[in-house]
CSV table of C-alpha atoms and ligand atoms in Angstrom, one decimal:
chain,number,residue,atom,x,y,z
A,1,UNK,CA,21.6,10.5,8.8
A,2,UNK,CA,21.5,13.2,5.9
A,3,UNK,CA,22.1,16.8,6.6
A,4,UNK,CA,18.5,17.5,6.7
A,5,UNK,CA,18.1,14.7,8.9
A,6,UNK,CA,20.5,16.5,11.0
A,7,UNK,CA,18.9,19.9,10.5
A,8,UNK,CA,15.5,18.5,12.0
A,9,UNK,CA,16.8,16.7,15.4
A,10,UNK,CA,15.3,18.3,17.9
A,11,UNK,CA,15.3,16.1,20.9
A,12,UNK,CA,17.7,14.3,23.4
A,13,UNK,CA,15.9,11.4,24.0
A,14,UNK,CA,13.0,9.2,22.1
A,15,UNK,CA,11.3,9.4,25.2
A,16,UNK,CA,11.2,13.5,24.8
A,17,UNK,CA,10.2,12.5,21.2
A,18,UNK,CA,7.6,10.4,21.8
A,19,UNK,CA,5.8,13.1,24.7
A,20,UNK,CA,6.5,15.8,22.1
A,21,UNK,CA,4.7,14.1,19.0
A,22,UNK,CA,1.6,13.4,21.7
A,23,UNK,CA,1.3,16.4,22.6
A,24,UNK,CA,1.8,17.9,18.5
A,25,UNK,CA,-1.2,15.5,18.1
A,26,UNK,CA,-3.2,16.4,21.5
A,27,UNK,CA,-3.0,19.7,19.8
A,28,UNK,CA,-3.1,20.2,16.5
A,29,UNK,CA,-5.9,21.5,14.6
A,30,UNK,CA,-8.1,18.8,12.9
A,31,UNK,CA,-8.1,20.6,9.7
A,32,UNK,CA,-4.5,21.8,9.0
A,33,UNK,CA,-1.6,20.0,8.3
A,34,UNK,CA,0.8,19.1,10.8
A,35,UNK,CA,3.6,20.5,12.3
A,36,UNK,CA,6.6,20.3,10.5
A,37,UNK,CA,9.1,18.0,12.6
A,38,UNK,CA,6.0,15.1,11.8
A,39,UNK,CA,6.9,15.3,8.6
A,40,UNK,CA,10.6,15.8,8.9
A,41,UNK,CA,12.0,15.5,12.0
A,42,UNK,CA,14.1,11.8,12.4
A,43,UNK,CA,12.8,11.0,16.4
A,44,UNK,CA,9.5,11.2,15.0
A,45,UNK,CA,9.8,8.9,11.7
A,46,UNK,CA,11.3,6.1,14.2
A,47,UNK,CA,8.4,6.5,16.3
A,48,UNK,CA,6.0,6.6,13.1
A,49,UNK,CA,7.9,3.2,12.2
A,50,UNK,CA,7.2,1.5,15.7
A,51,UNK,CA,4.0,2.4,16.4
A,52,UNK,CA,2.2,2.3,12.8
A,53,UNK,CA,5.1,0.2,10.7
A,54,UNK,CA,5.8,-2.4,12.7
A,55,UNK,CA,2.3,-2.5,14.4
A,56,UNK,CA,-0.4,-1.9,12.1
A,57,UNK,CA,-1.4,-4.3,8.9
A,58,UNK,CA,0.6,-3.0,5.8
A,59,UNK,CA,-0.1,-4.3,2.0
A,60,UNK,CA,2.7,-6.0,0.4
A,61,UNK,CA,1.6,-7.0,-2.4
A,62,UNK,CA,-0.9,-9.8,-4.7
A,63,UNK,CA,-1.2,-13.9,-4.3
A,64,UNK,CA,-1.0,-14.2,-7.8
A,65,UNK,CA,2.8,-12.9,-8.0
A,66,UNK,CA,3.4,-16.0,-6.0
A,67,UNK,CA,1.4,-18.3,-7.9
A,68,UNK,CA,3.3,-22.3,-7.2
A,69,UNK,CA,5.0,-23.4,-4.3
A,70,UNK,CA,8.1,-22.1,-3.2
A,71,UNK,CA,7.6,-18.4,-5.2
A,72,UNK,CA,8.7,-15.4,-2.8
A,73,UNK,CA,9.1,-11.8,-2.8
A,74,UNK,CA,10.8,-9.9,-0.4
A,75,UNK,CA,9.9,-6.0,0.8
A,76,UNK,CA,11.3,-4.2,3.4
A,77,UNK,CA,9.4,-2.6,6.0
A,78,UNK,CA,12.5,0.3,7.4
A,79,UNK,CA,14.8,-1.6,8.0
A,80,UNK,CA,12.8,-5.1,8.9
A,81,UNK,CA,13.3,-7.1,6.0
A,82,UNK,CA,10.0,-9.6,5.4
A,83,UNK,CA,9.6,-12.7,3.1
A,84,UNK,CA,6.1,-13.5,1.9
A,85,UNK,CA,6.4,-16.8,0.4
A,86,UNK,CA,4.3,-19.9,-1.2
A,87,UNK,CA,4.3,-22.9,0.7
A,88,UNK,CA,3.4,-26.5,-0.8
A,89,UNK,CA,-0.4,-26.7,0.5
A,90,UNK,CA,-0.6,-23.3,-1.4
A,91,UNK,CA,-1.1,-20.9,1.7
A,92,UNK,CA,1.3,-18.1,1.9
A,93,UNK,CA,3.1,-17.0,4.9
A,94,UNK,CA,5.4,-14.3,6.0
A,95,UNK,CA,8.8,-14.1,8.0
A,96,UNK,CA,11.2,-12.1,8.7
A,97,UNK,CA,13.8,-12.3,6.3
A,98,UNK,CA,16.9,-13.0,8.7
A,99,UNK,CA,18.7,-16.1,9.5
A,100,UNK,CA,18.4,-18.1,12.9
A,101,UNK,CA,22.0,-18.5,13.3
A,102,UNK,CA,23.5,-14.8,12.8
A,103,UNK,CA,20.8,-12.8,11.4
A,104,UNK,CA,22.1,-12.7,7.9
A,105,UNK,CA,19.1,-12.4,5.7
A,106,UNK,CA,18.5,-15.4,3.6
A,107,UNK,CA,16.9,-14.0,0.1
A,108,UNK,CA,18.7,-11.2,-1.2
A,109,UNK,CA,16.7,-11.0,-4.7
A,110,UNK,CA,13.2,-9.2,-4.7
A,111,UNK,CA,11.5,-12.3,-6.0
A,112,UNK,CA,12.4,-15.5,-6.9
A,113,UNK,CA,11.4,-19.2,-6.5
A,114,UNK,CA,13.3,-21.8,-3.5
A,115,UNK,CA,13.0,-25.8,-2.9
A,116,UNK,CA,13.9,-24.8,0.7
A,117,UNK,CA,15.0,-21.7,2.1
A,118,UNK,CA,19.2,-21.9,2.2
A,119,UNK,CA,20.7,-18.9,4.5
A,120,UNK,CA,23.5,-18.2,2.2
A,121,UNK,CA,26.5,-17.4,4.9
A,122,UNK,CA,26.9,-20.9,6.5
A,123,UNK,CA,23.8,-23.0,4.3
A,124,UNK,CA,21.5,-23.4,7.5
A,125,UNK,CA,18.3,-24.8,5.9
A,126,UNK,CA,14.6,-23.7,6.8
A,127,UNK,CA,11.5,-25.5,4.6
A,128,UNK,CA,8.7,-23.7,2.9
A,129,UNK,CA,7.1,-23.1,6.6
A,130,UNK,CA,10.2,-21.6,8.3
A,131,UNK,CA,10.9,-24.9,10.0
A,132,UNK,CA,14.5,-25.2,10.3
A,133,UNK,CA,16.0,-28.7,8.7
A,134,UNK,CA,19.2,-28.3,8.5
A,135,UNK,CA,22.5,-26.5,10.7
A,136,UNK,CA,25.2,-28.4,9.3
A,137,UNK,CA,26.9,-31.3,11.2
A,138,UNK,CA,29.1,-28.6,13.7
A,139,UNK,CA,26.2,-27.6,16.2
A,140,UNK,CA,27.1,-28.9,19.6
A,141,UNK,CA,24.5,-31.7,20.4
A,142,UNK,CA,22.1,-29.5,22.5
A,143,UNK,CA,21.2,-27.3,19.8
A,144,UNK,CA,17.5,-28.1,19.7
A,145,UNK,CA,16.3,-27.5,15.4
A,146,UNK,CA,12.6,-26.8,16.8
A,147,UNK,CA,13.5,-23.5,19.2
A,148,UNK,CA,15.4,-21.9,15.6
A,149,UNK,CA,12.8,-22.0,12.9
A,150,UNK,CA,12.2,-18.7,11.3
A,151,UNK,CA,10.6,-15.9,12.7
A,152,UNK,CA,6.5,-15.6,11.2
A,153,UNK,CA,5.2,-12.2,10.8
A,154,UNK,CA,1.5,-12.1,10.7
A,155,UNK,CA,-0.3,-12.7,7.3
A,156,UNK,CA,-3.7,-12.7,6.1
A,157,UNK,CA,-5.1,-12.7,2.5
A,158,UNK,CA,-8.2,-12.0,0.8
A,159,UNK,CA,-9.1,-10.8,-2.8
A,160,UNK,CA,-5.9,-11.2,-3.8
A,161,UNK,CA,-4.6,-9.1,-1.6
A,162,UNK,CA,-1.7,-10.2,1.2
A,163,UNK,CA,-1.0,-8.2,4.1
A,164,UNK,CA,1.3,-8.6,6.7
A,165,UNK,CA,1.5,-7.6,10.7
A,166,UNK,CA,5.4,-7.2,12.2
A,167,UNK,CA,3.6,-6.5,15.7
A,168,UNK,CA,3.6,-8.8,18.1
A,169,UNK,CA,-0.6,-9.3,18.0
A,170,UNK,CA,-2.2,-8.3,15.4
A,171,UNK,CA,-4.6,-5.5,15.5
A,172,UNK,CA,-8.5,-6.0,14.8
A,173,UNK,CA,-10.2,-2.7,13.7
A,174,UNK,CA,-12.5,-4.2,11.6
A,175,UNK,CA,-9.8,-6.0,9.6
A,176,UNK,CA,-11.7,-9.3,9.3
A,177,UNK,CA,-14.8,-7.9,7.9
A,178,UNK,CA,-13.0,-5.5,5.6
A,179,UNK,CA,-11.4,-8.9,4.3
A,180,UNK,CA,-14.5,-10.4,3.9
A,181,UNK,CA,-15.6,-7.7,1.6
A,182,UNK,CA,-12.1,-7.9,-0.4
A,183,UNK,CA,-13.1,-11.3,-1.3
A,184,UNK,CA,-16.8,-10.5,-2.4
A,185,UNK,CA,-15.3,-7.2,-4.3
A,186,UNK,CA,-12.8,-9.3,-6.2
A,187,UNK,CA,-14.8,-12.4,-6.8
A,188,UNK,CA,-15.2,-10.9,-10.3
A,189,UNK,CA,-11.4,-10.4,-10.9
A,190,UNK,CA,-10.3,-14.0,-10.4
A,191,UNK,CA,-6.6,-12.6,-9.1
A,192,UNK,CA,-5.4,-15.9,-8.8
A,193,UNK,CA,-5.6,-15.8,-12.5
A,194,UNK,CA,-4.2,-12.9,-13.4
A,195,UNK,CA,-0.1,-12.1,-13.9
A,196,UNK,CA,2.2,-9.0,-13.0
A,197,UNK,CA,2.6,-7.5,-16.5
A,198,UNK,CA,4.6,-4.4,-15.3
A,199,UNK,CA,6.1,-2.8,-12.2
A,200,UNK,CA,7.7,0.6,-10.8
A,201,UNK,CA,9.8,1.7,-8.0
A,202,UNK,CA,9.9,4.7,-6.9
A,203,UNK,CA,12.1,6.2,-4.8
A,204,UNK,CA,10.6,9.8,-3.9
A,205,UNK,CA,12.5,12.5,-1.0
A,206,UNK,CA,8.9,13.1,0.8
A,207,UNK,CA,7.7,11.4,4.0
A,208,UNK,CA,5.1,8.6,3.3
A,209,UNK,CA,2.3,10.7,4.4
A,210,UNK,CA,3.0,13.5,2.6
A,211,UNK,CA,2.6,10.4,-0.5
A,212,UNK,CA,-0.6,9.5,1.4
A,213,UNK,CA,-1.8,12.9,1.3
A,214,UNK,CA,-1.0,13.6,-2.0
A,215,UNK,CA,-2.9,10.0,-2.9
A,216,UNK,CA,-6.2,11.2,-0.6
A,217,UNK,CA,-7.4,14.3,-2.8
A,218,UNK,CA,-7.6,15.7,-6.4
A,219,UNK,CA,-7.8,18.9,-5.8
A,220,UNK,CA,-4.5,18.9,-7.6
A,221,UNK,CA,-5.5,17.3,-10.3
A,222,UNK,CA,-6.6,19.4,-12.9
A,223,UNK,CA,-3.2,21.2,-12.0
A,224,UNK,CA,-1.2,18.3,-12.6
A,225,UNK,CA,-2.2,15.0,-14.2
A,226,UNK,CA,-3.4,16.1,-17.8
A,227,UNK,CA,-3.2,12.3,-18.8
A,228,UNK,CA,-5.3,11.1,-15.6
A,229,UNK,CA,-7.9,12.9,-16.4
A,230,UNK,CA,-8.5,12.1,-19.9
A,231,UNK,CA,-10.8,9.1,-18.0
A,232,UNK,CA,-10.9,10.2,-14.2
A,233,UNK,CA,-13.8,11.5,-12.6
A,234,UNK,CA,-12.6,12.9,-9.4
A,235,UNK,CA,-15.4,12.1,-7.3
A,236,UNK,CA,-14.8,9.1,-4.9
A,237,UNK,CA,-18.2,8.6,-3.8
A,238,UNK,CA,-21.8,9.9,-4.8
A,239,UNK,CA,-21.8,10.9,-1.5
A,240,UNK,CA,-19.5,13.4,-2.3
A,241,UNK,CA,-20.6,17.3,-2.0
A,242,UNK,CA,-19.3,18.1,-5.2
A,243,UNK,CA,-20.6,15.9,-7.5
A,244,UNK,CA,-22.7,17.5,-10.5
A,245,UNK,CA,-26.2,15.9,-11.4
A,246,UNK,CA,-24.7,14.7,-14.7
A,247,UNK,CA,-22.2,12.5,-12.5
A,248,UNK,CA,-25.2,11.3,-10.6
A,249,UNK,CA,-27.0,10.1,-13.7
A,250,UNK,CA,-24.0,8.7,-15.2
A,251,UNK,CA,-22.9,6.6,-12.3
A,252,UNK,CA,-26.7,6.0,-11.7
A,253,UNK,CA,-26.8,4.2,-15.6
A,254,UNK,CA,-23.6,2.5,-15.1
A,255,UNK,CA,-24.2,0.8,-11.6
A,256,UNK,CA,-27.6,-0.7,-13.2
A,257,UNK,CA,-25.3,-2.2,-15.9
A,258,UNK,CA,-22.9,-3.3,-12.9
A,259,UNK,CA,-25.8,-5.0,-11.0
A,260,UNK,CA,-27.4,-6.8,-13.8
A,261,UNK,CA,-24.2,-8.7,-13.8
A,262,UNK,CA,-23.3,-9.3,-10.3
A,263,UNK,CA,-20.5,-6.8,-10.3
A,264,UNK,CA,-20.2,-5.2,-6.6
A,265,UNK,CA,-20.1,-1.8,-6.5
A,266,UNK,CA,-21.2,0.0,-3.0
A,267,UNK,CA,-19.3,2.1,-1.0
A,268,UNK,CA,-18.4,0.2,2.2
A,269,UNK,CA,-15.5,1.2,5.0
A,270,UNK,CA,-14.3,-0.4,8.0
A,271,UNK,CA,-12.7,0.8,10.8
A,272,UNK,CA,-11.8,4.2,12.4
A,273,UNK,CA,-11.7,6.9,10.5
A,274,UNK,CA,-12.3,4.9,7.6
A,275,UNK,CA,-8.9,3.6,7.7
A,276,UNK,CA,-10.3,0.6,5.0
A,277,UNK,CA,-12.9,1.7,2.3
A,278,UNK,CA,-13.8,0.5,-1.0
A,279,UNK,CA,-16.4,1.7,-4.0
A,280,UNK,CA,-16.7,1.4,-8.0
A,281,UNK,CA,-16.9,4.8,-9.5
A,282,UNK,CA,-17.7,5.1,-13.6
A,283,UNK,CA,-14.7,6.5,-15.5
A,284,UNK,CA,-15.5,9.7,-17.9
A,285,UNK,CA,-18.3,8.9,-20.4
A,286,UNK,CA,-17.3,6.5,-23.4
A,287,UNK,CA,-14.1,5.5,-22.0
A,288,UNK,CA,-13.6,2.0,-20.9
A,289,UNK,CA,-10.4,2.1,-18.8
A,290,UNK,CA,-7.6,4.2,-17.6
A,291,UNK,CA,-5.1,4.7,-21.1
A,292,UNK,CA,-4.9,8.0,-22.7
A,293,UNK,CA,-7.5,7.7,-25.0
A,294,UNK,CA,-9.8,5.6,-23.2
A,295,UNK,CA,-9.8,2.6,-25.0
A,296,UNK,CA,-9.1,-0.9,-23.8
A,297,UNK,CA,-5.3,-1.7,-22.5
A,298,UNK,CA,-5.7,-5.2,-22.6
A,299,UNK,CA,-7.4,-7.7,-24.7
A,300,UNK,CA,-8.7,-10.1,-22.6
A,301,UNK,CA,-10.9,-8.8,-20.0
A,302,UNK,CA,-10.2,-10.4,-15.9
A,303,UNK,CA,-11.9,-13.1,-14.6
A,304,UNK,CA,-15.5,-13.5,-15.5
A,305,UNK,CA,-16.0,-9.3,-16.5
A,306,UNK,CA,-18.1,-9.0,-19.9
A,307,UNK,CA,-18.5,-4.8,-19.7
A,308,UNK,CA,-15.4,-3.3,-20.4
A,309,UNK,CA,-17.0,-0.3,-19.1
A,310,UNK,CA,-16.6,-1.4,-15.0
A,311,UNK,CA,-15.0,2.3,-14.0
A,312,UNK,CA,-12.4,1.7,-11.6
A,313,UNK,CA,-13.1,-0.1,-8.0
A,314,UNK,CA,-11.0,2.1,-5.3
A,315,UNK,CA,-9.9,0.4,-2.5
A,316,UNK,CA,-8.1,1.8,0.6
A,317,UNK,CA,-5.8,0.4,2.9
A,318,UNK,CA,-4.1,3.4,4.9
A,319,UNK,CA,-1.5,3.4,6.0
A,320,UNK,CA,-0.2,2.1,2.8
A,321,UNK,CA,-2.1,1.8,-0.1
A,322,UNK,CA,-4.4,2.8,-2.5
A,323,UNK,CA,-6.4,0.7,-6.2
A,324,UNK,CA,-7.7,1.1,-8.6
A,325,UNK,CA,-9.6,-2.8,-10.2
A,326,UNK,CA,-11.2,-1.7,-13.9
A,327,UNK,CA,-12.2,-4.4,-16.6
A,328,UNK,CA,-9.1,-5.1,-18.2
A,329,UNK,CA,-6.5,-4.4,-15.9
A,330,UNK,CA,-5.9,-3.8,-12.6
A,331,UNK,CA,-2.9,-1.3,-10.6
A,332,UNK,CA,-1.7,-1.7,-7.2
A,333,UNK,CA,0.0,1.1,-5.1
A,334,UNK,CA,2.1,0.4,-2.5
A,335,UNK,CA,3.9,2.9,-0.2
A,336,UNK,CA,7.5,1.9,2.3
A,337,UNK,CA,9.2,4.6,3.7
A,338,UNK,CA,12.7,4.5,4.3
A,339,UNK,CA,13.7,7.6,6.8
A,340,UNK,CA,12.0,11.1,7.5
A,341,UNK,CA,12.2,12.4,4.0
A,342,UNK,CA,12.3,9.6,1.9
A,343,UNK,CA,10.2,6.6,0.6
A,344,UNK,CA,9.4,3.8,-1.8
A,345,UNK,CA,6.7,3.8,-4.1
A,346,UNK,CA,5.8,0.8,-5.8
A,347,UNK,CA,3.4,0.3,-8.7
A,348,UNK,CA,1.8,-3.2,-9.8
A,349,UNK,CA,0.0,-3.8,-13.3
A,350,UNK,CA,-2.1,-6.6,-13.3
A,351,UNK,CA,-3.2,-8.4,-16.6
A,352,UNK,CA,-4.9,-11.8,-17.4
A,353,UNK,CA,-2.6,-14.7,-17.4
A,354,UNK,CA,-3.3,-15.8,-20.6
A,355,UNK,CA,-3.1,-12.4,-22.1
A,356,UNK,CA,0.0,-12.0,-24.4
A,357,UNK,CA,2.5,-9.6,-24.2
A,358,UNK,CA,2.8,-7.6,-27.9
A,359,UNK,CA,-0.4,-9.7,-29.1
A,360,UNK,CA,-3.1,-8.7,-26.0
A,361,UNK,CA,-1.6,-5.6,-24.6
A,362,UNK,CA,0.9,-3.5,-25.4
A,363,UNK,CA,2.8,-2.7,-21.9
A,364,UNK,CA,3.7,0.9,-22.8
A,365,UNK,CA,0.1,1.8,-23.4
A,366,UNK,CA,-0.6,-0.3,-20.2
A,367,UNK,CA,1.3,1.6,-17.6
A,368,UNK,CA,1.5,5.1,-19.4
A,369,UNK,CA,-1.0,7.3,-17.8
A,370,UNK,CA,-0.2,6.2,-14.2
A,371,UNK,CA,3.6,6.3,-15.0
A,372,UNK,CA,3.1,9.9,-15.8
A,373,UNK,CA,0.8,10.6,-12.8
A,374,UNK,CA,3.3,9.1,-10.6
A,375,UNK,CA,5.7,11.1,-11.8
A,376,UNK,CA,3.6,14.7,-11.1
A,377,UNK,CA,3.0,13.2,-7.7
A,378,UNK,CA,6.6,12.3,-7.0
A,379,UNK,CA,7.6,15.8,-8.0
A,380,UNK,CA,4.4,17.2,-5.9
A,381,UNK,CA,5.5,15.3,-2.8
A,382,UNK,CA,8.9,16.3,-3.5
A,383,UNK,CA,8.4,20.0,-3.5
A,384,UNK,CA,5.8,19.9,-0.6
A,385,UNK,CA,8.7,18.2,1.4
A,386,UNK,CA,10.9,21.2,0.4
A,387,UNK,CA,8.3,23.8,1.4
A,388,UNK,CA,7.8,22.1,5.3
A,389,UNK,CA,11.6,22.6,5.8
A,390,UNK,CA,11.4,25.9,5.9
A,391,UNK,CA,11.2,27.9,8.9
A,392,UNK,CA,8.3,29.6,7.2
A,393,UNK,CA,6.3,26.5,7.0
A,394,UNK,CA,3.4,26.6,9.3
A,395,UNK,CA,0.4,24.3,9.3
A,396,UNK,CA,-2.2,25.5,6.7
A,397,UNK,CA,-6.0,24.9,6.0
A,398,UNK,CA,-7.2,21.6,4.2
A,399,UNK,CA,-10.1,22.3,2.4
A,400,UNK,CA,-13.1,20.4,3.9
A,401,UNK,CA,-14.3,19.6,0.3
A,402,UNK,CA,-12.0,18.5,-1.8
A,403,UNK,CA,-9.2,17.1,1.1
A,404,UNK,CA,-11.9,15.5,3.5
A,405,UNK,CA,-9.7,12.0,2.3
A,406,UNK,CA,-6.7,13.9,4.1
A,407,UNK,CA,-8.3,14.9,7.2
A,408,UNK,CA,-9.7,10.9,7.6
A,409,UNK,CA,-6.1,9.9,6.9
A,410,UNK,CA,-4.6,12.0,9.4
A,411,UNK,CA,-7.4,11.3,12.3
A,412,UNK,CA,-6.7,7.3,11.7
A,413,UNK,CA,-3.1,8.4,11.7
A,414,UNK,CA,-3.1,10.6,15.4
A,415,UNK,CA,-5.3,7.8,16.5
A,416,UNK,CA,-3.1,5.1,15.9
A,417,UNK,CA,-0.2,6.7,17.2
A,418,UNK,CA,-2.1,7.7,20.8
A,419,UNK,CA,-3.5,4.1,20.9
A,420,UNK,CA,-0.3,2.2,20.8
A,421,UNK,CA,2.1,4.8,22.2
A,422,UNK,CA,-0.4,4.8,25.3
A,423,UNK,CA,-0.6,0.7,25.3
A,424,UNK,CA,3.2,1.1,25.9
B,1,3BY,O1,-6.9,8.3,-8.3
B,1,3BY,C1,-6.2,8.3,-7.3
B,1,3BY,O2,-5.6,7.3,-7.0
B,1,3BY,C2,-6.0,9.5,-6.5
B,1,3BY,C3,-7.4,9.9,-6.0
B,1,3BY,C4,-7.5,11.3,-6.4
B,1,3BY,C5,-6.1,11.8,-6.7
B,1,3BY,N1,-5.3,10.6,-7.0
B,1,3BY,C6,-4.9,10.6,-8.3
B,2,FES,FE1,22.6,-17.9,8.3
B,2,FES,FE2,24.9,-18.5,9.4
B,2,FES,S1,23.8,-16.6,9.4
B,2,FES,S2,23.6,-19.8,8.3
B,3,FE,FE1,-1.9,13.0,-8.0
């Protein structure tokens, strides 16, 4: 523990914690933020990593970084490291990333490519499935192979997308069908041919959902991310209160273009709260995607696109992550934490695989805007991490029009945590 770790203990037992943090729930106002020891106090991040963690689906990251058999990545989930990895039929699985024998963990890079998966303290050998092969020749001759393959998480995949599940089932919430739609949304995209053309990791000092809520409104945005919003159009849906009649019109002449070739654009959500939601929203007029000047980043567009102009398809996967698919490129967000005040912010750009690096796109003007934004919303979270510490912090008012995406977040968030605390 830190010293602010220290600073925020406020309970004997995780037992007083976890009665304390329903009741801060049972009680807090639905439009203010929460009380500070949710966003700083360590009891309460443990809990936040059992019950919503190491229970709920979390994003991890895209089938096409894994493309051929026997490519893994790793990501840690707390301290729960998880494999996701290729196996020779093509499906990909996930398992926890630690050994059968003594629990070291068996992959040590981030990503990388395996014949069979070698624990590297005493060589036991599991294949591409977690089955376990291979103990050596000094296991007493009851040792049973079958009861010590690797541990699976759960792991589903659509669009692209993989998520993973480190509970023991699996919630439903509507998962399925929003899956369902990821495949029909990214139909267009072709992931499985498109490559990783850059990455970030970011390691920022603010709880994951002060990330989240920084992610769920723009009302800071015209404060903050100059470069943004030399192509963003804050309005996530034409539902939206806000939205001007020129908006309207726009995004009305856009999604004509949009249907007359097939590309899916509607605003669908699943689950409570609208934990999952996706919808196409135009970019600013005349620009094509999201680069400083508006102009294409890449080349060669994804998949089977023709209009450079597609805006940029949101999608939502609370509690972890947030998109953002345009013609040419696409970016993927992904949100760890790692204790009470600190998490891991990751950042996937996603190209053609046949686009050339230096000859299609150029990866500075790739990444730049949303390297820049990240960095105004690290510092954001950052600072709004300081401010909670305080013993002058006390919960204030979100607005109703510009941080509804807050409020949904933090109703699917006191939801979750009742649901499974109570299943207990
Ligand atoms: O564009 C995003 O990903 C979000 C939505 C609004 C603020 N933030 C920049
Ligand atoms: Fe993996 Fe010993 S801990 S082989
Ligand atoms: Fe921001």
């Amino acid at each position: 523990m830190n010293q602010n770790d220290l600073l925020n203990v406020r309970h004997a037992t995780l037992d007083e914690a976890r009665t304390d943090m329903l009741s801060a729930l049972d009680k807090r106002l639905k439009n203010h933020s929460l009380e500070a020891a949710l966003y700083n106090d360590p009891h309460m991040f443990r809990i936040d990593m059992e019950e919503v963690f190491q229970k709920e689906w979390l994003f991890v990251g895209m089938t096409s970084e894994i493309p051929k058999k026997g490519d893994y990545f790793t990501v840690e989930v707390g301290q729960n490291p998880v494999l996701v990895l290729r196996d020779a039929d093509g499906n990909i699985n996930a398992f926890h990333n630690t050994c059968r024998h003594r629990g070291s963990i068996i992959c040590s890079e981030h990503r990388g490519k395996v014949a069979n998966l070698v624990c590297p303290y005493h060589q036991w050998t599991y294949d591409l499935k977690g089955k376990l092969l291979f103990a050596g020749t000094e296991m007493n001759e009851n040792f049973d192979k079958t009861q010590h393959g690797l541990k699976p998480a759960h792991c589903k995949n659509a669009g692209g997308f993989i998520f993973v599940c480190l509970g023991e089932t699996a919630p439903n919430d509507q998962f399925d069908e929003f899956l369902a739609s990821l495949d029909e949304y990214m139909e267009p995209y072709d992931v499985e041919n498109t490559k990783l053309a850059a990455e970030s990791t970011m390691y920022e000092r603010a709880n994951w959902k002060l990330v989240l809520e920084n992610n769920r409104e723009c009302y800071h945005c015209a404060g903050s991310h100059p470069e943004l919003l030399n192509t963003l159009l804050e309005w996530d849906d034409t539902n939206d209160p806000r939205a001007p009649q020129d908006f309207l019109d726009h995004y009305t002449a856009q999604a004509a273009k949009w249907d007359a070739e097939g590309i899916p654009h509607q605003h669908k959500s699943f689950g409570s709260s609208q934990r999952n939601r996706m919808v196409r929203m135009p970019l600013k007029k005349n620009t094509k995607v999201m680069t400083m000047d508006g102009s294409a980043a890449c080349q060669k567009m994804l998949g089977r696109v023709k209009n450079p102009e597609l805006g940029s398809m949101r999608i939502l996967h609370l509690p972890n992550s947030w998109n953002h698919m345009q013609s040419d490129h696409f970016i993927v967000f992904r949100v760890l934490p790692v204790s009470a005040q600190e998490s891991i912010v990751t950042t996937k750009w996603f190209v053609h695989k046949d686009a050339v690096e230096g000859v299609d796109y150029e990866p500075e003007k790739l990444r730049h805007v949303w390297d820049a934004t990240n960095e105004q919303d690290k510092v954001l979270g950052e600072r709004n991490q300081l401010g909670i510490n305080s013993i002058g912090y006390q919960s204030g008012p979100y607005s109703e029009t510009y941080e509804f995406g807050i409020i949904n977040f933090l109703e699917w968030y006191a939801n979750t945590i009742k649901k499974n605390l109570v299943a207990r």
